[in-house]
Coordinates of C-alpha atoms in Angstrom, one line a residue:
Chain A
M1 CA 22.5 94.7 149.8
N2 CA 22.3 91.1 148.6
C3 CA 24.5 88.1 149.5
E4 CA 26.6 88.3 146.4
Q5 CA 27.5 91.9 146.9
V6 CA 28.3 91.3 150.6
Q7 CA 30.5 88.3 149.7
Q8 CA 32.3 90.4 147.1
Q9 CA 33.0 93.1 149.7
L10 CA 34.1 90.5 152.2
A11 CA 36.6 88.9 149.9
V12 CA 38.2 92.2 148.8
A13 CA 38.2 93.4 152.5
V14 CA 40.3 90.4 153.4
L15 CA 42.9 91.7 151.0
D16 CA 42.5 95.4 151.6
P17 CA 40.9 96.3 155.0
S18 CA 40.1 99.9 153.7
Q19 CA 37.4 98.3 151.6
A20 CA 35.5 96.9 154.6
L21 CA 31.8 97.5 154.7
P22 CA 30.4 99.8 157.4
E23 CA 30.2 97.7 160.6
Q24 CA 26.5 98.2 161.2
D25 CA 25.5 97.0 157.7
L26 CA 27.8 94.0 157.9
T27 CA 26.8 92.9 161.4
A28 CA 23.1 93.2 160.5
H29 CA 23.6 91.1 157.4
L30 CA 25.8 88.5 159.0
E31 CA 23.4 88.0 161.9
R32 CA 20.6 86.8 159.7
C33 CA 22.7 85.1 156.9
D34 CA 24.4 81.7 157.6
I35 CA 25.9 81.5 154.1
C36 CA 27.7 84.9 154.3
R37 CA 28.9 84.1 157.8
S38 CA 30.4 80.8 156.6
A39 CA 31.9 82.7 153.6
L40 CA 33.5 85.2 155.9
Q41 CA 35.2 82.4 157.8
E42 CA 36.5 80.9 154.6
W43 CA 37.8 84.2 153.2
T44 CA 39.5 84.9 156.4
A45 CA 41.1 81.5 156.4
V46 CA 42.3 81.9 152.8
G47 CA 43.7 85.4 153.6
Q48 CA 45.5 84.0 156.7
A49 CA 46.9 81.1 154.6
L50 CA 48.2 83.5 152.0
Q51 CA 49.8 85.6 154.8
E52 CA 51.5 82.6 156.3
L53 CA 53.3 81.5 153.1
P54 CA 56.9 80.9 153.9
E55 CA 59.4 83.6 153.0
R56 CA 62.8 82.6 151.6
P57 CA 66.0 84.6 151.9
V58 CA 67.7 85.8 148.7
P59 CA 70.1 83.2 147.4
P60 CA 73.7 84.4 148.2
A61 CA 74.8 84.0 144.6
A62 CA 72.0 86.3 143.3
R63 CA 72.8 88.8 146.1
R64 CA 76.6 88.7 145.2
A65 CA 75.8 89.2 141.4
V66 CA 73.5 92.1 142.0
L67 CA 75.8 93.9 144.4
Q68 CA 78.9 93.3 142.2
H69 CA 77.0 94.9 139.3
A70 CA 76.0 97.8 141.4
H71 CA 79.7 98.3 142.4
Q72 CA 80.9 98.1 138.9
A73 CA 78.3 100.5 137.5
V74 CA 79.5 103.4 139.7
S75 CA 83.2 102.6 140.2
P76 CA 85.6 105.1 138.6
A77 CA 86.9 102.3 136.5
A78 CA 83.5 102.0 134.9
N79 CA 84.4 104.8 132.6
S80 CA 87.6 103.3 131.3
V81 CA 88.0 101.9 127.8
W82 CA 88.5 98.4 129.2
A83 CA 85.3 98.6 131.3
W84 CA 83.4 99.9 128.2
L85 CA 84.8 97.0 126.2
R86 CA 83.9 94.4 128.8
E87 CA 80.4 95.9 129.1
W88 CA 80.0 95.8 125.3
L89 CA 81.2 92.2 125.1
L90 CA 79.0 91.0 128.0
D91 CA 75.8 92.7 126.9
W92 CA 73.5 90.1 125.3
R93 CA 71.3 92.9 124.0
N94 CA 74.1 94.4 121.9
P95 CA 73.1 93.7 118.3
M96 CA 76.7 94.1 117.0
L97 CA 78.0 91.4 119.4
P98 CA 77.0 88.3 117.2
I99 CA 78.5 89.9 114.1
F100 CA 81.7 90.7 116.0
M101 CA 81.9 87.2 117.4
G102 CA 81.2 85.7 114.0
L103 CA 84.1 87.7 112.5
L104 CA 86.4 86.8 115.3
T105 CA 85.7 83.1 115.3
T106 CA 86.0 82.9 111.5
S107 CA 89.3 84.7 111.6
V108 CA 90.7 82.3 114.3
F109 CA 89.4 79.2 112.5
A110 CA 90.7 80.3 109.1
L111 CA 94.1 80.9 110.8
V112 CA 94.0 77.3 112.2
L113 CA 93.2 75.9 108.8
A114 CA 95.9 78.0 107.1
M115 CA 98.4 76.3 109.4
H116 CA 97.7 72.9 107.9
M117 CA 96.9 73.6 104.3
D118 CA 97.8 76.0 101.6
L119 CA 94.8 78.3 101.2
S120 CA 96.4 79.9 98.2
L121 CA 95.3 76.8 96.2
L122 CA 91.8 78.1 96.4
P123 CA 90.6 80.9 94.1
P124 CA 90.5 84.3 96.0
L125 CA 86.8 84.9 95.2
G126 CA 85.8 81.4 96.5
L127 CA 87.9 82.0 99.6
T128 CA 86.2 85.4 100.2
L129 CA 82.7 83.9 99.7
A130 CA 83.5 81.0 102.0
G131 CA 84.8 83.4 104.7
A132 CA 81.7 85.6 104.4
M133 CA 79.4 82.7 104.5
W134 CA 81.2 81.2 107.5
T135 CA 81.0 84.6 109.3
G136 CA 77.3 84.8 108.6
L137 CA 76.7 81.3 110.0
F138 CA 78.7 82.0 113.1
A139 CA 76.9 85.3 113.6
V140 CA 73.5 83.6 113.4
V141 CA 74.5 80.9 115.9
F142 CA 75.9 83.6 118.3
Y143 CA 72.7 85.5 117.8
L144 CA 70.7 82.5 118.8
F145 CA 72.9 82.1 121.8
S146 CA 72.4 85.8 122.8
V147 CA 68.6 85.5 122.4
G148 CA 68.7 82.4 124.6
M149 CA 70.7 84.2 127.3
R150 CA 68.5 87.3 127.1
Q151 CA 65.1 85.7 127.0
R152 CA 65.9 82.6 128.9
E153 CA 65.1 80.5 125.8
H154 CA 66.9 77.4 127.0
S155 CA 66.2 75.5 123.8
W156 CA 67.9 78.1 121.6
R157 CA 70.7 78.5 124.0
F158 CA 71.2 74.8 124.1
L159 CA 71.1 74.6 120.3
A160 CA 73.8 77.3 119.9
Q161 CA 75.9 76.3 122.9
T162 CA 76.1 72.6 121.7
A163 CA 77.1 73.6 118.2
L164 CA 79.7 76.2 119.4
V165 CA 81.3 73.8 121.9
A166 CA 81.4 71.0 119.3
I167 CA 83.0 73.2 116.6
G168 CA 85.5 74.5 119.1
I169 CA 86.5 70.9 120.0
F170 CA 86.7 70.0 116.4
F171 CA 89.2 72.7 115.8
V172 CA 91.3 71.8 118.8
I173 CA 91.4 68.2 117.4
T174 CA 92.3 69.6 114.0
V175 CA 95.2 71.6 115.4
F176 CA 96.8 68.4 116.8
S177 CA 95.7 65.9 114.2
P178 CA 94.1 67.2 111.0
L179 CA 91.8 64.6 109.4
P180 CA 93.8 64.2 106.1
H181 CA 96.9 63.6 108.2
A182 CA 95.1 61.0 110.3
V183 CA 93.9 59.2 107.2
R184 CA 97.4 59.3 105.7
F185 CA 99.0 58.0 109.0
C186 CA 96.5 55.1 109.3
S187 CA 97.1 54.2 105.6
N188 CA 100.8 53.8 106.3
F189 CA 100.6 52.3 109.8
S190 CA 101.2 48.5 109.7
L191 CA 98.3 47.7 112.1
T192 CA 95.6 49.7 110.4
Q193 CA 97.0 49.4 106.8
P194 CA 95.0 46.2 105.9
L195 CA 91.7 47.8 107.1
M196 CA 92.5 51.0 105.2
E197 CA 93.2 49.1 102.0
R198 CA 89.8 47.5 102.2
L199 CA 88.1 50.9 102.4
S200 CA 88.2 53.1 99.4
I201 CA 89.7 56.6 100.0
G202 CA 86.1 57.9 100.2
G203 CA 85.2 55.2 102.7
A204 CA 88.2 56.1 104.8
Y205 CA 87.2 59.7 104.9
F206 CA 83.6 58.7 105.8
V207 CA 84.8 56.7 108.8
F208 CA 87.1 59.4 110.0
G209 CA 84.4 62.0 109.3
V210 CA 82.1 60.1 111.6
L211 CA 84.7 60.0 114.4
Y212 CA 85.8 63.6 113.9
S213 CA 82.3 65.0 114.3
L214 CA 80.8 62.4 116.7
V215 CA 83.3 63.0 119.5
P216 CA 83.0 66.8 119.5
M217 CA 79.3 66.7 119.2
A218 CA 78.9 64.2 121.9
I219 CA 81.0 66.3 124.3
G220 CA 79.1 69.5 123.2
A221 CA 75.7 67.9 123.9
F222 CA 76.9 66.4 127.2
V223 CA 78.1 69.9 128.3
A224 CA 75.1 71.8 127.2
A225 CA 72.3 69.4 128.0
G226 CA 72.0 70.4 131.7
R227 CA 68.7 72.3 131.6
Y228 CA 67.1 70.6 128.7
A229 CA 64.2 68.2 129.1
Q230 CA 61.7 68.3 126.3
H231 CA 62.1 66.4 123.0
P232 CA 65.8 65.5 123.6
V233 CA 66.3 63.4 120.4
L234 CA 64.7 66.0 118.1
R235 CA 66.6 68.9 119.7
S236 CA 69.9 67.1 119.9
S237 CA 69.5 66.3 116.2
M238 CA 68.8 69.9 115.5
A239 CA 71.9 70.9 117.4
G240 CA 73.8 68.3 115.2
G241 CA 72.4 70.1 112.2
V242 CA 73.6 73.5 113.4
F243 CA 77.0 72.0 114.1
M244 CA 77.1 70.6 110.5
L245 CA 76.3 74.0 109.1
L246 CA 79.4 75.4 110.9
L247 CA 81.5 72.4 110.0
A248 CA 80.7 72.3 106.3
P249 CA 82.9 75.3 105.2
A250 CA 85.8 73.7 107.1
I251 CA 85.3 70.4 105.3
F252 CA 85.0 72.1 101.9
L253 CA 88.1 74.3 102.5
Q254 CA 90.2 71.3 103.6
C255 CA 88.9 69.1 100.8
A256 CA 89.1 71.6 98.0
P257 CA 92.2 70.0 96.4
F258 CA 90.8 66.5 96.7
A259 CA 88.4 64.3 94.6
L260 CA 84.7 64.6 94.8
G261 CA 84.5 61.1 96.5
V262 CA 86.6 62.3 99.4
V263 CA 84.4 65.4 99.9
L264 CA 81.2 63.4 99.8
G265 CA 82.7 60.7 102.1
W266 CA 83.9 63.2 104.7
F267 CA 80.7 65.2 104.5
G268 CA 78.4 62.2 104.8
G269 CA 80.5 60.8 107.7
A270 CA 80.4 64.1 109.5
M271 CA 76.7 64.4 109.1
L272 CA 76.1 60.9 110.6
G273 CA 78.6 61.6 113.4
A274 CA 77.0 64.9 114.3
L275 CA 73.5 63.4 114.6
V276 CA 74.6 60.3 116.5
G277 CA 77.0 62.3 118.7
G278 CA 74.2 64.8 119.7
V279 CA 71.9 62.1 120.8
L280 CA 74.7 60.1 122.5
G281 CA 75.9 63.1 124.4
Y282 CA 72.5 64.0 125.6
W283 CA 71.7 60.4 126.6
A284 CA 75.1 60.1 128.5
R285 CA 74.3 63.2 130.5
H286 CA 70.8 62.3 131.5
R287 CA 71.1 58.5 131.9
L288 CA 74.7 57.5 132.8
V289 CA 75.4 60.5 135.1
R290 CA 72.1 60.2 136.9
Q291 CA 72.5 56.4 137.3
S292 CA 76.0 56.7 138.6
I293 CA 74.9 59.4 141.1
E294 CA 72.0 57.2 142.2
M295 CA 74.3 54.2 142.6
Y296 CA 76.8 56.3 144.6
L297 CA 74.0 57.5 146.9
F298 CA 72.6 54.0 147.2
L299 CA 75.9 52.5 148.1
Chain B
M1 CA 71.4 109.4 162.3
P2 CA 67.9 109.3 160.8
Q3 CA 67.3 106.4 158.4
R4 CA 67.4 107.5 154.8
S5 CA 64.3 107.1 152.7
D6 CA 64.3 104.8 149.6
E7 CA 64.2 107.8 147.3
Q8 CA 67.1 109.4 149.1
L9 CA 69.1 106.1 148.9
M10 CA 68.4 105.9 145.2
R11 CA 69.6 109.5 144.7
D12 CA 72.7 108.8 146.7
Y13 CA 73.4 105.7 144.7
A14 CA 73.2 107.6 141.5
R15 CA 75.9 109.9 142.9
G16 CA 78.1 106.9 143.5
D17 CA 77.3 105.8 147.0
V18 CA 77.3 102.0 146.7
Q19 CA 76.3 101.5 150.3
A20 CA 73.1 103.3 149.5
F21 CA 72.3 100.6 146.9
E22 CA 73.2 97.8 149.4
A23 CA 70.7 99.3 151.9
L24 CA 68.1 99.4 149.2
F25 CA 68.8 95.8 148.3
R26 CA 68.6 94.8 151.9
R27 CA 65.2 96.5 152.3
H28 CA 63.6 95.2 149.1
G29 CA 65.6 92.3 147.7
Q30 CA 63.9 89.6 149.8
K31 CA 60.4 91.0 149.2
I32 CA 60.9 91.1 145.4
Y33 CA 62.5 87.6 145.4
N34 CA 59.6 86.2 147.2
L35 CA 57.1 88.0 145.0
F36 CA 58.8 86.3 141.9
L37 CA 58.9 83.0 143.8
R38 CA 55.2 83.1 144.8
F39 CA 54.2 84.2 141.3
S40 CA 56.2 81.6 139.4
G41 CA 56.8 78.8 141.9
D42 CA 60.3 78.3 140.3
P43 CA 63.2 79.3 142.5
Q44 CA 65.7 79.4 139.6
L45 CA 63.4 81.7 137.6
A46 CA 62.8 83.8 140.6
E47 CA 66.6 84.2 141.1
D48 CA 67.1 85.2 137.4
L49 CA 64.2 87.7 137.5
L50 CA 65.5 89.2 140.8
Q51 CA 68.9 89.8 139.2
E52 CA 67.3 91.3 136.0
C53 CA 65.0 93.5 138.1
F54 CA 67.8 95.1 140.1
L55 CA 70.0 95.4 137.0
R56 CA 67.3 97.5 135.5
V57 CA 67.3 99.6 138.7
I58 CA 71.1 100.0 138.4
E59 CA 70.8 101.0 134.7
A60 CA 68.0 103.5 135.4
R61 CA 69.7 105.1 138.4
D62 CA 70.3 108.4 136.5
R63 CA 66.8 108.5 135.0
Y64 CA 65.0 107.8 138.3
R65 CA 62.8 110.7 139.5
S66 CA 62.5 110.8 143.3
E67 CA 58.9 112.2 143.1
N68 CA 57.9 108.6 142.2
A69 CA 57.8 106.3 145.2
F70 CA 60.7 103.9 145.0
D71 CA 58.8 100.8 146.1
R72 CA 56.0 101.3 143.5
W73 CA 58.6 102.0 140.8
L74 CA 60.4 98.8 141.7
I75 CA 57.2 96.8 141.8
T76 CA 56.3 98.1 138.3
I77 CA 59.6 96.9 137.0
A78 CA 59.0 93.5 138.6
I79 CA 55.5 93.2 137.2
N80 CA 56.7 94.2 133.7
L81 CA 59.4 91.5 133.9
L82 CA 56.8 88.9 135.0
R83 CA 54.5 89.9 132.2
D84 CA 57.4 89.7 129.6
H85 CA 58.3 86.3 130.9
H86 CA 54.6 85.1 130.9
R87 CA 54.1 86.4 127.4
R88 CA 57.3 84.6 126.1
S89 CA 56.3 81.4 127.9
R90 CA 52.8 81.5 126.4
R91 CA 54.3 82.1 122.9
R92 CA 56.6 79.1 123.4
N93 CA 53.6 77.1 124.7
E94 CA 55.4 76.2 127.8
K95 CA 54.1 76.0 131.4
T96 CA 54.4 79.4 133.0
M97 CA 54.9 78.0 136.4
S98 CA 56.5 75.1 138.1
E99 CA 54.2 72.1 138.7
E100 CA 55.8 71.5 142.0
P101 CA 54.9 74.0 144.8
V102 CA 57.8 75.8 146.4
A103 CA 59.1 73.9 149.4
P104 CA 59.3 76.0 152.5
D105 CA 62.9 76.9 153.3
A106 CA 62.7 77.4 157.0
G107 CA 63.1 73.8 158.0
N108 CA 61.9 72.5 161.4
P109 CA 62.6 75.0 164.1
A110 CA 63.9 73.5 167.3
G111 CA 61.2 72.6 169.8
T112 CA 58.3 72.6 167.3
N113 CA 55.9 69.7 166.9
P114 CA 56.9 67.7 163.8
Q115 CA 53.2 66.7 163.2
L116 CA 52.1 70.3 163.3
D117 CA 55.1 71.3 161.1
L118 CA 54.1 68.7 158.5
E119 CA 50.5 69.9 158.5
R120 CA 51.7 73.5 158.1
R121 CA 53.9 72.5 155.2
Y122 CA 51.0 70.6 153.6
L123 CA 48.8 73.7 153.9
Q124 CA 51.5 76.0 152.5
D125 CA 52.0 73.7 149.6
A126 CA 48.3 73.6 148.9
V127 CA 48.0 77.4 149.1
Q128 CA 51.0 77.9 146.8
K129 CA 49.7 75.4 144.3
A130 CA 46.3 77.0 144.3
L131 CA 47.9 80.4 143.8
L132 CA 49.9 79.2 140.9
S133 CA 46.8 77.9 139.2
L134 CA 45.2 81.3 139.1
P135 CA 45.3 83.4 135.9
A136 CA 48.4 85.8 136.0
E137 CA 46.4 89.0 136.3
Q138 CA 44.4 87.7 139.4
R139 CA 47.6 86.4 141.0
E140 CA 49.3 89.9 140.5
V141 CA 46.5 91.7 142.3
I142 CA 46.2 89.2 145.1
L143 CA 50.0 89.1 145.7
L144 CA 50.4 92.9 145.6
S145 CA 47.5 93.4 147.9
K146 CA 48.1 90.6 150.5
Y147 CA 51.8 90.3 150.4
Y148 CA 52.8 93.9 149.8
G149 CA 49.8 95.6 151.4
F150 CA 49.1 98.0 148.6
S151 CA 45.5 99.4 148.3
F152 CA 43.4 98.6 145.3
A153 CA 43.8 102.2 144.1
E154 CA 47.6 101.9 144.2
I155 CA 47.5 98.5 142.5
A156 CA 45.2 99.9 139.8
D157 CA 47.7 102.7 139.3
M158 CA 50.7 100.3 139.0
L159 CA 48.9 97.9 136.7
N160 CA 47.3 100.6 134.6
I161 CA 43.7 99.4 135.2
T162 CA 40.8 101.0 137.1
P163 CA 40.3 100.3 140.9
A164 CA 37.0 98.6 140.1
A165 CA 38.8 96.2 137.7
A166 CA 41.5 95.5 140.3
K167 CA 38.8 94.7 142.9
Q168 CA 37.0 92.4 140.4
K169 CA 40.2 90.5 139.6
A170 CA 40.9 90.2 143.3
Y171 CA 37.4 88.9 144.0
R172 CA 37.6 86.3 141.2
G173 CA 41.0 85.2 142.4
M174 CA 39.8 84.8 145.9
L175 CA 36.7 82.9 144.7
S176 CA 38.9 80.5 142.9
L177 CA 41.3 80.1 145.8
R178 CA 38.3 79.4 148.1
K179 CA 37.0 76.7 145.8
K180 CA 40.4 75.1 145.2
L181 CA 41.1 75.1 149.0
A182 CA 37.7 73.9 150.0
Y183 CA 38.9 70.3 150.2
L184 CA 41.2 71.3 153.1
K185 CA 38.1 72.3 155.1
E186 CA 36.4 69.0 154.3
Q187 CA 39.5 67.1 155.5
D188 CA 39.5 69.0 158.7
T189 CA 35.9 68.0 159.4

């Protein structure tokens, strides 16, 4: 038996003692071979170091989550309709979930828009197509989110999460102050009237478009940027693009009765606001917050 | 009352005995968590994978056949999860493992020598780092063998390879570890 064969056997025997060589053969070889003797000492040291790696306890949150799931799975309530529905809604592998969420979100948002404008002004076919397109876009974004959750694809999850948070905030703002109302209010308000008169109507919609997408997008990026480190500007801009895709139908629906200049002004402003807001939100999360924590700790 | 076997506990859980599952988790949770932790070096990922692993056990409770040893079945689930994660990470061209070695959690037990404790931590960090730098298939065999105490025949069965291939991977891994940790020996002398 040559040295290489002996060393191979010694290495595997350190891991699995049942693989040890017959003692007579081994002793005879080790007595006359310094290299193998030294190798045995090193294998043993490596094996011991592996054995002594520290063991951590299971984090309590993980333990709670697993045991809670175990309880729910076998509880009598697990067979109820409500439990089935909850399971269905929380299962990221469910292929119907993004479609359902797309339909639900579109319905809610269409309802919000209908509260502020007369949707009957639009042709029924156009309205149906816009609704279908919107549902599809939302379904794709929810699909990205579910893939992110399922496969721990943080980049996709961030992308979808940012856009969804931003569009949600945009609609909350729209409920309280729809953009056309805000433009009209500022045009009549004595303090802002001179400024609004200098801007054309398209310019006014551009400025408000920037604000109405920058704020939600910045908040969305701030909220979602927690576990996101690589290529922040590129990915924040991509998230801004996804947000714009979701926002575009809302803009066109609200602008349908207006002139083309208004539509283009709002759309261009929203696009600029979405891109700047994404980068700004990310930057705020990673620079300002970190700096303030460091300052707090330092003081 | 005699202690129930893992297989019995799993059967009991399938019949609705939640305490049986809790006992199983107590027995195996920490081992599986540390397997993920040593394999990935990322505590957050190890936590996610631990949850996913036991969720699969919960979902498969009715399909589990008690003629299969529970610990080997559980390890197979864990290894499949690690492989899925490794494949996805490679596809995304990301690092599979954390660059920082896992910090020991135990702290400094009362009465121990801080200098020795520091040295021990340094050694543990070096070993964990060296382990993380091994190819995934070598890491699998070494961890299952050294940490779990499975024989090469059992490991071969779990990983669907021959015992000779398992031994070969173990040898290559140990050879790399020895080379990567050789500087520690030089520092000692």
